[in-house]
């Protein structure tokens, strides 16, 4: 068989066939006469030459050239044909040989080392050219244009100006010869060890910062002193964008080439922000040490260098108004640690001798912060509160940037209400508090207060203290004062929303079915020194194995009492046991849902949690009670409505509403709290407003260390607190809350005394011209049931012919703590010590005071007894924190 396959005649002319024939002819090969000719057309024997093995064979023939013989397609030629087919279309070698012309399969797509090297060289070359162009065209901004700050103007809610501050920049430019060498070296050791040798940038640091920004992360590290100087003094835009970082890079390089290192250091230290409104080293020296910069010693220099890392977190005075983590103790710890580190680094860098370092072992305490005169009275507290609200809610805003000024900040503060609250508290203080006459009881007395609109969350008024330029802590914000029984409404709300746990309903994953509590039909044990139990009836014990015996104010005992009555009288025992039956985590969640910050609540799940051993701020308490006033709709309190900068609105408050409680829960809480004020025996009766509906609650903590009244009308919620706090560092004593027995010439201080009196007087003024509104009627609680807890005995369903130890046999007045049964000789246990024992005698065998399993009950108890046992305030139990009294 011929080795050539027959093929129909191919047309002559252009195309690939012609190319193949041309290649064959150029190689010197000639076709055999008559090889491809047909018998019908002898004259076309050379014109109709057929390819060998198709197009692939033709290409191979062209490559082999003349003199090479064709081989059988089943041998090497066949394999070559297959390889050729795989690499079809490789084409000729080009200037940029990619895809590679003489490679097949995956190798065809692998670039050669020459190509890779060439691309890298080209890329670097382009970058170099671009950098050269950028460097030659960049213009160094004038320092004065970027470093000069303006005023920040704060406005009242009515649009009138409240204060203009921030623009009168506390900065005095001084020469490098007036800046201590120790300050310069401290900054070099802490910020940029290569400052005196580098070219103004740190390439590795820049790469890291760019990479982080490209991934959307925060920038960190990499900035030299030169770059920081450029950022502080030469650039208006402080946003850490990629384009700005490149701008900063080229300006830094150019500045380093045109300015000497001493001049750069001088500019950096004169424009850096040190906190407390101080720009520049001279202002910082005056602000923190009340001396000129040139008189600073190395230890003080090291501390000021510490502040450059962020004054908010390193100023020992703290900055909790900006960040709750920036407390005074935490800041001091951070500052001391970095201060020591900087001094040690100065020794390592030969900027300070070991002998000099040994002289500085005590932290150089700075003086307390001061405010300028225009921020006196309440203005300073208002400005600080608005400033913190803006910083915490506007992304990208920093304290340093805000301090440069130029912002118009519109607040929620009502000028008349602020004045009314200040006048009321000062009037009470002047009339009743006399430190000179009663130094042991009337010194260190503090008041705080805040008013919030329930329907909006606007903070319309606060009282932060006597004067913001003298008393620096804002008493309307977190102070550490426990809230006492003003916390009980959150326990009640949890009982009506989440319910109590079924003692018999324990399942593998946790508590079983819950029962929603009806505040009127339910009954809880109101005994004094009540032995608190877990929801399943077991006795609660602390980590030391001790029991908890809960006392009531004045050691008063109550019969089986409804939760409404318990709230009216501010009885502690029912709410402590109720909290245990609900579960402390659920009570905590109810408080947080109402608007309290979780960080302000104690973490321990102890019984006293329900009595207010936590210390939320007056602002947050007013806001949380406002959630009940708003029928369960929760809004975080806020103080800034909008902010403008250079004619543009850059921030505007957006209303965010959460449904914390159903309307049924909220309106029932309000209805109970109304009785606290309206009932003649209610602890809040001093807060009544003639003609207006008022709901509220009193609170007093253990040993009279703080007293509160928090109440609301439909349109305004206000919290007032009072306490004695010795925080005078000059006294040398540890910061502590003092007892208020005898304060104001009164035996004891309760929420029903000065706090409720202040609340009533202030609210009368604040609502003088306001429309009279009424609360919504309480909505029926679905699925709510009568719960009998704390050992309270549920009456038997049918009357008994035998004498029954029912509540009706007890005296109508509240039992005295000294009242005790007369046990018979056969009694084997003391019901005053254990409510599970069964006494054999006694006219009042404790049927109103206890019995049962200590948890909730759904059936009558068959073993009535008392649970008011104990032998003193401590009684071997775990007593601490708040007593939750009125």
PDB file of N, CA, C and O in Angstrom, residues 489-503 511-519 522 524 535 563 575-590 610 660-662 665 669 781-789 855-856:
ATOM      1  N   UNK A 489     -37.186  48.019  89.260  1.00  0.00           N
ATOM      2  CA  UNK A 489     -38.077  47.947  88.096  1.00  0.00           C
ATOM      3  C   UNK A 489     -37.560  47.041  86.982  1.00  0.00           C
ATOM      4  O   UNK A 489     -38.358  46.446  86.255  1.00  0.00           O
ATOM      5  N   UNK A 490     -36.245  46.902  86.854  1.00  0.00           N
ATOM      6  CA  UNK A 490     -35.705  46.015  85.822  1.00  0.00           C
ATOM      7  C   UNK A 490     -35.942  44.551  86.205  1.00  0.00           C
ATOM      8  O   UNK A 490     -36.135  43.704  85.336  1.00  0.00           O
ATOM      9  N   UNK A 491     -35.933  44.266  87.515  1.00  0.00           N
ATOM     10  CA  UNK A 491     -36.254  42.915  87.980  1.00  0.00           C
ATOM     11  C   UNK A 491     -37.717  42.602  87.676  1.00  0.00           C
ATOM     12  O   UNK A 491     -38.056  41.524  87.172  1.00  0.00           O
ATOM     13  N   UNK A 492     -38.580  43.567  87.961  1.00  0.00           N
ATOM     14  CA  UNK A 492     -40.000  43.390  87.695  1.00  0.00           C
ATOM     15  C   UNK A 492     -40.254  43.208  86.195  1.00  0.00           C
ATOM     16  O   UNK A 492     -41.052  42.352  85.787  1.00  0.00           O
ATOM     17  N   UNK A 493     -39.578  43.999  85.380  1.00  0.00           N
ATOM     18  CA  UNK A 493     -39.747  43.889  83.926  1.00  0.00           C
ATOM     19  C   UNK A 493     -39.311  42.512  83.437  1.00  0.00           C
ATOM     20  O   UNK A 493     -39.962  41.914  82.565  1.00  0.00           O
ATOM     21  N   UNK A 494     -38.206  41.986  83.991  1.00  0.00           N
ATOM     22  CA  UNK A 494     -37.744  40.651  83.604  1.00  0.00           C
ATOM     23  C   UNK A 494     -38.754  39.588  84.012  1.00  0.00           C
ATOM     24  O   UNK A 494     -38.976  38.612  83.288  1.00  0.00           O
ATOM     25  N   UNK A 495     -39.390  39.766  85.182  1.00  0.00           N
ATOM     26  CA  UNK A 495     -40.381  38.793  85.650  1.00  0.00           C
ATOM     27  C   UNK A 495     -41.588  38.759  84.730  1.00  0.00           C
ATOM     28  O   UNK A 495     -42.172  37.692  84.488  1.00  0.00           O
ATOM     29  N   UNK A 496     -41.983  39.917  84.198  1.00  0.00           N
ATOM     30  CA  UNK A 496     -43.152  39.972  83.327  1.00  0.00           C
ATOM     31  C   UNK A 496     -42.809  39.657  81.873  1.00  0.00           C
ATOM     32  O   UNK A 496     -43.689  39.293  81.093  1.00  0.00           O
ATOM     33  N   UNK A 497     -41.547  39.800  81.495  1.00  0.00           N
ATOM     34  CA  UNK A 497     -41.143  39.480  80.124  1.00  0.00           C
ATOM     35  C   UNK A 497     -40.628  38.043  79.987  1.00  0.00           C
ATOM     36  O   UNK A 497     -41.025  37.306  79.086  1.00  0.00           O
ATOM     37  N   UNK A 498     -39.717  37.649  80.891  1.00  0.00           N
ATOM     38  CA  UNK A 498     -39.056  36.345  80.782  1.00  0.00           C
ATOM     39  C   UNK A 498     -39.673  35.290  81.685  1.00  0.00           C
ATOM     40  O   UNK A 498     -39.583  34.096  81.397  1.00  0.00           O
ATOM     41  N   UNK A 499     -40.252  35.722  82.814  1.00  0.00           N
ATOM     42  CA  UNK A 499     -40.883  34.781  83.714  1.00  0.00           C
ATOM     43  C   UNK A 499     -39.912  34.117  84.670  1.00  0.00           C
ATOM     44  O   UNK A 499     -38.697  34.263  84.568  1.00  0.00           O
ATOM     45  N   UNK A 500     -40.467  33.382  85.608  1.00  0.00           N
ATOM     46  CA  UNK A 500     -39.657  32.648  86.579  1.00  0.00           C
ATOM     47  C   UNK A 500     -39.543  31.198  86.138  1.00  0.00           C
ATOM     48  O   UNK A 500     -40.390  30.674  85.414  1.00  0.00           O
ATOM     49  N   UNK A 501     -38.490  30.555  86.594  1.00  0.00           N
ATOM     50  CA  UNK A 501     -38.236  29.164  86.214  1.00  0.00           C
ATOM     51  C   UNK A 501     -39.061  28.203  87.061  1.00  0.00           C
ATOM     52  O   UNK A 501     -39.294  28.441  88.245  1.00  0.00           O
ATOM     53  N   UNK A 502     -39.438  27.106  86.450  1.00  0.00           N
ATOM     54  CA  UNK A 502     -40.211  26.084  87.131  1.00  0.00           C
ATOM     55  C   UNK A 502     -39.252  25.184  87.903  1.00  0.00           C
ATOM     56  O   UNK A 502     -38.380  24.549  87.311  1.00  0.00           O
ATOM     57  N   UNK A 503     -39.399  25.085  89.222  1.00  0.00           N
ATOM     58  CA  UNK A 503     -38.483  24.239  90.005  1.00  0.00           C
ATOM     59  C   UNK A 503     -38.505  22.787  89.563  1.00  0.00           C
ATOM     60  O   UNK A 503     -37.522  22.069  89.713  1.00  0.00           O
ATOM     61  N   UNK A 511     -32.968  25.135  82.536  1.00  0.00           N
ATOM     62  CA  UNK A 511     -34.312  25.291  83.099  1.00  0.00           C
ATOM     63  C   UNK A 511     -35.380  25.058  82.054  1.00  0.00           C
ATOM     64  O   UNK A 511     -35.210  25.360  80.884  1.00  0.00           O
ATOM     65  N   UNK A 512     -36.473  24.510  82.501  1.00  0.00           N
ATOM     66  CA  UNK A 512     -37.555  24.205  81.573  1.00  0.00           C
ATOM     67  C   UNK A 512     -38.509  25.366  81.412  1.00  0.00           C
ATOM     68  O   UNK A 512     -38.096  26.505  81.271  1.00  0.00           O
ATOM     69  N   UNK A 513     -39.769  25.079  81.484  1.00  0.00           N
ATOM     70  CA  UNK A 513     -40.794  26.072  81.208  1.00  0.00           C
ATOM     71  C   UNK A 513     -40.744  27.216  82.209  1.00  0.00           C
ATOM     72  O   UNK A 513     -40.454  27.027  83.382  1.00  0.00           O
ATOM     73  N   UNK A 514     -41.067  28.420  81.710  1.00  0.00           N
ATOM     74  CA  UNK A 514     -41.098  29.601  82.570  1.00  0.00           C
ATOM     75  C   UNK A 514     -42.530  30.084  82.722  1.00  0.00           C
ATOM     76  O   UNK A 514     -43.377  29.853  81.851  1.00  0.00           O
ATOM     77  N   UNK A 515     -42.755  30.782  83.812  1.00  0.00           N
ATOM     78  CA  UNK A 515     -44.092  31.307  84.101  1.00  0.00           C
ATOM     79  C   UNK A 515     -44.024  32.827  84.176  1.00  0.00           C
ATOM     80  O   UNK A 515     -43.239  33.390  84.954  1.00  0.00           O
ATOM     81  N   UNK A 516     -44.808  33.489  83.335  1.00  0.00           N
ATOM     82  CA  UNK A 516     -44.874  34.958  83.359  1.00  0.00           C
ATOM     83  C   UNK A 516     -45.562  35.383  84.650  1.00  0.00           C
ATOM     84  O   UNK A 516     -46.605  34.833  85.034  1.00  0.00           O
ATOM     85  N   UNK A 517     -45.009  36.387  85.306  1.00  0.00           N
ATOM     86  CA  UNK A 517     -45.463  36.773  86.642  1.00  0.00           C
ATOM     87  C   UNK A 517     -46.471  37.913  86.578  1.00  0.00           C
ATOM     88  O   UNK A 517     -46.231  38.935  85.925  1.00  0.00           O
ATOM     89  N   UNK A 518     -47.568  37.736  87.253  1.00  0.00           N
ATOM     90  CA  UNK A 518     -48.550  38.814  87.421  1.00  0.00           C
ATOM     91  C   UNK A 518     -48.151  39.609  88.665  1.00  0.00           C
ATOM     92  O   UNK A 518     -48.053  39.042  89.759  1.00  0.00           O
ATOM     93  N   UNK A 519     -47.911  40.923  88.534  1.00  0.00           N
ATOM     94  CA  UNK A 519     -47.408  41.703  89.676  1.00  0.00           C
ATOM     95  C   UNK A 519     -48.408  41.875  90.814  1.00  0.00           C
ATOM     96  O   UNK A 519     -48.005  42.180  91.942  1.00  0.00           O
ATOM     97  N   UNK A 522     -49.443  37.673  92.211  1.00  0.00           N
ATOM     98  CA  UNK A 522     -48.328  36.898  92.772  1.00  0.00           C
ATOM     99  C   UNK A 522     -48.031  37.356  94.188  1.00  0.00           C
ATOM    100  O   UNK A 522     -48.289  38.507  94.568  1.00  0.00           O
ATOM    101  N   UNK A 524     -44.907  37.085  97.284  1.00  0.00           N
ATOM    102  CA  UNK A 524     -43.553  36.697  97.675  1.00  0.00           C
ATOM    103  C   UNK A 524     -43.349  36.964  99.157  1.00  0.00           C
ATOM    104  O   UNK A 524     -43.971  37.860  99.734  1.00  0.00           O
ATOM    105  N   UNK A 535     -33.630  28.935  92.580  1.00  0.00           N
ATOM    106  CA  UNK A 535     -34.998  28.758  92.078  1.00  0.00           C
ATOM    107  C   UNK A 535     -35.520  27.343  92.309  1.00  0.00           C
ATOM    108  O   UNK A 535     -36.735  27.124  92.387  1.00  0.00           O
ATOM    109  N   UNK A 563     -46.011  41.923  94.435  1.00  0.00           N
ATOM    110  CA  UNK A 563     -44.856  42.656  93.919  1.00  0.00           C
ATOM    111  C   UNK A 563     -45.148  44.151  93.815  1.00  0.00           C
ATOM    112  O   UNK A 563     -44.238  44.974  93.954  1.00  0.00           O
ATOM    113  N   UNK A 575     -37.807  40.958  96.096  1.00  0.00           N
ATOM    114  CA  UNK A 575     -37.130  41.173  94.824  1.00  0.00           C
ATOM    115  C   UNK A 575     -35.815  40.399  94.726  1.00  0.00           C
ATOM    116  O   UNK A 575     -35.399  40.021  93.631  1.00  0.00           O
ATOM    117  N   UNK A 576     -35.193  40.158  95.858  1.00  0.00           N
ATOM    118  CA  UNK A 576     -33.981  39.337  95.818  1.00  0.00           C
ATOM    119  C   UNK A 576     -34.342  37.908  95.427  1.00  0.00           C
ATOM    120  O   UNK A 576     -33.713  37.310  94.553  1.00  0.00           O
ATOM    121  N   UNK A 577     -35.381  37.354  96.078  1.00  0.00           N
ATOM    122  CA  UNK A 577     -35.779  35.991  95.737  1.00  0.00           C
ATOM    123  C   UNK A 577     -36.365  35.923  94.335  1.00  0.00           C
ATOM    124  O   UNK A 577     -36.144  34.964  93.599  1.00  0.00           O
ATOM    125  N   UNK A 578     -37.100  36.950  93.936  1.00  0.00           N
ATOM    126  CA  UNK A 578     -37.647  36.995  92.580  1.00  0.00           C
ATOM    127  C   UNK A 578     -36.517  36.965  91.549  1.00  0.00           C
ATOM    128  O   UNK A 578     -36.594  36.257  90.535  1.00  0.00           O
ATOM    129  N   UNK A 579     -35.467  37.747  91.811  1.00  0.00           N
ATOM    130  CA  UNK A 579     -34.329  37.752  90.899  1.00  0.00           C
ATOM    131  C   UNK A 579     -33.689  36.382  90.766  1.00  0.00           C
ATOM    132  O   UNK A 579     -33.284  35.968  89.669  1.00  0.00           O
ATOM    133  N   UNK A 580     -33.611  35.640  91.887  1.00  0.00           N
ATOM    134  CA  UNK A 580     -33.049  34.293  91.845  1.00  0.00           C
ATOM    135  C   UNK A 580     -33.950  33.344  91.066  1.00  0.00           C
ATOM    136  O   UNK A 580     -33.480  32.458  90.347  1.00  0.00           O
ATOM    137  N   UNK A 581     -35.270  33.516  91.213  1.00  0.00           N
ATOM    138  CA  UNK A 581     -36.211  32.658  90.498  1.00  0.00           C
ATOM    139  C   UNK A 581     -36.175  32.928  88.989  1.00  0.00           C
ATOM    140  O   UNK A 581     -36.326  32.009  88.179  1.00  0.00           O
ATOM    141  N   UNK A 582     -36.008  34.200  88.620  1.00  0.00           N
ATOM    142  CA  UNK A 582     -35.911  34.555  87.200  1.00  0.00           C
ATOM    143  C   UNK A 582     -34.579  34.080  86.632  1.00  0.00           C
ATOM    144  O   UNK A 582     -34.504  33.501  85.542  1.00  0.00           O
ATOM    145  N   UNK A 583     -33.509  34.347  87.382  1.00  0.00           N
ATOM    146  CA  UNK A 583     -32.148  34.108  86.909  1.00  0.00           C
ATOM    147  C   UNK A 583     -31.452  35.442  86.741  1.00  0.00           C
ATOM    148  O   UNK A 583     -31.943  36.311  85.996  1.00  0.00           O
ATOM    149  N   UNK A 584     -30.343  35.651  87.434  1.00  0.00           N
ATOM    150  CA  UNK A 584     -29.639  36.936  87.366  1.00  0.00           C
ATOM    151  C   UNK A 584     -29.257  37.307  85.936  1.00  0.00           C
ATOM    152  O   UNK A 584     -29.345  38.479  85.554  1.00  0.00           O
ATOM    153  N   UNK A 585     -28.819  36.356  85.092  1.00  0.00           N
ATOM    154  CA  UNK A 585     -28.507  36.739  83.701  1.00  0.00           C
ATOM    155  C   UNK A 585     -29.694  37.364  82.975  1.00  0.00           C
ATOM    156  O   UNK A 585     -29.514  38.308  82.192  1.00  0.00           O
ATOM    157  N   UNK A 586     -30.916  36.861  83.243  1.00  0.00           N
ATOM    158  CA  UNK A 586     -32.094  37.450  82.598  1.00  0.00           C
ATOM    159  C   UNK A 586     -32.382  38.847  83.151  1.00  0.00           C
ATOM    160  O   UNK A 586     -32.797  39.742  82.421  1.00  0.00           O
ATOM    161  N   UNK A 587     -32.166  39.034  84.454  1.00  0.00           N
ATOM    162  CA  UNK A 587     -32.350  40.364  85.046  1.00  0.00           C
ATOM    163  C   UNK A 587     -31.339  41.336  84.446  1.00  0.00           C
ATOM    164  O   UNK A 587     -31.673  42.480  84.104  1.00  0.00           O
ATOM    165  N   UNK A 588     -30.100  40.882  84.320  1.00  0.00           N
ATOM    166  CA  UNK A 588     -29.062  41.732  83.727  1.00  0.00           C
ATOM    167  C   UNK A 588     -29.431  42.119  82.297  1.00  0.00           C
ATOM    168  O   UNK A 588     -29.290  43.274  81.890  1.00  0.00           O
ATOM    169  N   UNK A 589     -29.913  41.164  81.537  1.00  0.00           N
ATOM    170  CA  UNK A 589     -30.292  41.440  80.148  1.00  0.00           C
ATOM    171  C   UNK A 589     -31.441  42.436  80.068  1.00  0.00           C
ATOM    172  O   UNK A 589     -31.463  43.308  79.181  1.00  0.00           O
ATOM    173  N   UNK A 590     -32.398  42.330  80.979  1.00  0.00           N
ATOM    174  CA  UNK A 590     -33.509  43.276  80.985  1.00  0.00           C
ATOM    175  C   UNK A 590     -33.009  44.694  81.229  1.00  0.00           C
ATOM    176  O   UNK A 590     -33.477  45.653  80.596  1.00  0.00           O
ATOM    177  N   UNK A 610     -29.957  42.123  92.261  1.00  0.00           N
ATOM    178  CA  UNK A 610     -31.293  42.680  92.035  1.00  0.00           C
ATOM    179  C   UNK A 610     -31.573  43.909  92.881  1.00  0.00           C
ATOM    180  O   UNK A 610     -32.586  44.593  92.665  1.00  0.00           O
ATOM    181  N   UNK A 660     -37.407  47.024  73.476  1.00  0.00           N
ATOM    182  CA  UNK A 660     -36.854  46.309  74.624  1.00  0.00           C
ATOM    183  C   UNK A 660     -37.914  45.467  75.318  1.00  0.00           C
ATOM    184  O   UNK A 660     -37.638  44.348  75.771  1.00  0.00           O
ATOM    185  N   UNK A 661     -39.134  46.009  75.399  1.00  0.00           N
ATOM    186  CA  UNK A 661     -40.225  45.320  76.083  1.00  0.00           C
ATOM    187  C   UNK A 661     -41.512  45.540  75.289  1.00  0.00           C
ATOM    188  O   UNK A 661     -41.651  46.530  74.565  1.00  0.00           O
ATOM    189  N   UNK A 662     -42.422  44.625  75.451  1.00  0.00           N
ATOM    190  CA  UNK A 662     -43.724  44.832  74.840  1.00  0.00           C
ATOM    191  C   UNK A 662     -44.429  45.983  75.555  1.00  0.00           C
ATOM    192  O   UNK A 662     -44.072  46.362  76.676  1.00  0.00           O
ATOM    193  N   UNK A 665     -45.689  44.900  79.020  1.00  0.00           N
ATOM    194  CA  UNK A 665     -44.689  44.891  80.095  1.00  0.00           C
ATOM    195  C   UNK A 665     -44.386  46.319  80.541  1.00  0.00           C
ATOM    196  O   UNK A 665     -44.384  46.635  81.741  1.00  0.00           O
ATOM    197  N   UNK A 669     -45.132  48.063  84.237  1.00  0.00           N
ATOM    198  CA  UNK A 669     -44.069  48.595  85.090  1.00  0.00           C
ATOM    199  C   UNK A 669     -44.402  50.028  85.479  1.00  0.00           C
ATOM    200  O   UNK A 669     -44.304  50.418  86.651  1.00  0.00           O
ATOM    201  N   UNK A 781     -51.355  41.549  80.594  1.00  0.00           N
ATOM    202  CA  UNK A 781     -50.246  40.631  80.339  1.00  0.00           C
ATOM    203  C   UNK A 781     -50.788  39.269  79.949  1.00  0.00           C
ATOM    204  O   UNK A 781     -51.490  38.622  80.733  1.00  0.00           O
ATOM    205  N   UNK A 782     -50.476  38.840  78.760  1.00  0.00           N
ATOM    206  CA  UNK A 782     -50.936  37.535  78.314  1.00  0.00           C
ATOM    207  C   UNK A 782     -50.181  36.428  79.047  1.00  0.00           C
ATOM    208  O   UNK A 782     -48.970  36.527  79.256  1.00  0.00           O
ATOM    209  N   UNK A 783     -50.887  35.408  79.412  1.00  0.00           N
ATOM    210  CA  UNK A 783     -50.303  34.212  80.039  1.00  0.00           C
ATOM    211  C   UNK A 783     -49.698  34.488  81.414  1.00  0.00           C
ATOM    212  O   UNK A 783     -48.981  33.637  81.952  1.00  0.00           O
ATOM    213  N   UNK A 784     -49.948  35.664  81.978  1.00  0.00           N
ATOM    214  CA  UNK A 784     -49.405  35.946  83.315  1.00  0.00           C
ATOM    215  C   UNK A 784     -50.174  35.158  84.360  1.00  0.00           C
ATOM    216  O   UNK A 784     -51.407  35.009  84.268  1.00  0.00           O
ATOM    217  N   UNK A 785     -49.459  34.669  85.353  1.00  0.00           N
ATOM    218  CA  UNK A 785     -50.069  33.847  86.392  1.00  0.00           C
ATOM    219  C   UNK A 785     -49.659  34.331  87.769  1.00  0.00           C
ATOM    220  O   UNK A 785     -48.705  35.098  87.921  1.00  0.00           O
ATOM    221  N   UNK A 786     -50.388  33.841  88.749  1.00  0.00           N
ATOM    222  CA  UNK A 786     -50.048  34.139  90.141  1.00  0.00           C
ATOM    223  C   UNK A 786     -48.919  33.200  90.557  1.00  0.00           C
ATOM    224  O   UNK A 786     -49.055  31.983  90.486  1.00  0.00           O
ATOM    225  N   UNK A 787     -47.826  33.783  90.978  1.00  0.00           N
ATOM    226  CA  UNK A 787     -46.667  32.998  91.401  1.00  0.00           C
ATOM    227  C   UNK A 787     -46.463  33.205  92.893  1.00  0.00           C
ATOM    228  O   UNK A 787     -46.546  34.330  93.403  1.00  0.00           O
ATOM    229  N   UNK A 788     -46.189  32.120  93.595  1.00  0.00           N
ATOM    230  CA  UNK A 788     -45.946  32.190  95.040  1.00  0.00           C
ATOM    231  C   UNK A 788     -44.493  31.805  95.261  1.00  0.00           C
ATOM    232  O   UNK A 788     -44.109  30.656  95.046  1.00  0.00           O
ATOM    233  N   UNK A 789     -43.682  32.779  95.669  1.00  0.00           N
ATOM    234  CA  UNK A 789     -42.261  32.514  95.779  1.00  0.00           C
ATOM    235  C   UNK A 789     -41.675  32.925  97.096  1.00  0.00           C
ATOM    236  O   UNK A 789     -42.299  33.583  97.928  1.00  0.00           O
ATOM    237  N   UNK A 855     -38.666  28.384  96.544  1.00  0.00           N
ATOM    238  CA  UNK A 855     -38.830  28.848  95.181  1.00  0.00           C
ATOM    239  C   UNK A 855     -40.287  29.141  94.909  1.00  0.00           C
ATOM    240  O   UNK A 855     -41.076  29.345  95.812  1.00  0.00           O
ATOM    241  N   UNK A 856     -40.677  29.132  93.656  1.00  0.00           N
ATOM    242  CA  UNK A 856     -42.075  29.397  93.328  1.00  0.00           C
ATOM    243  C   UNK A 856     -42.901  28.144  93.606  1.00  0.00           C
ATOM    244  O   UNK A 856     -42.410  27.028  93.566  1.00  0.00           O
TER     245      UNK A 856
END
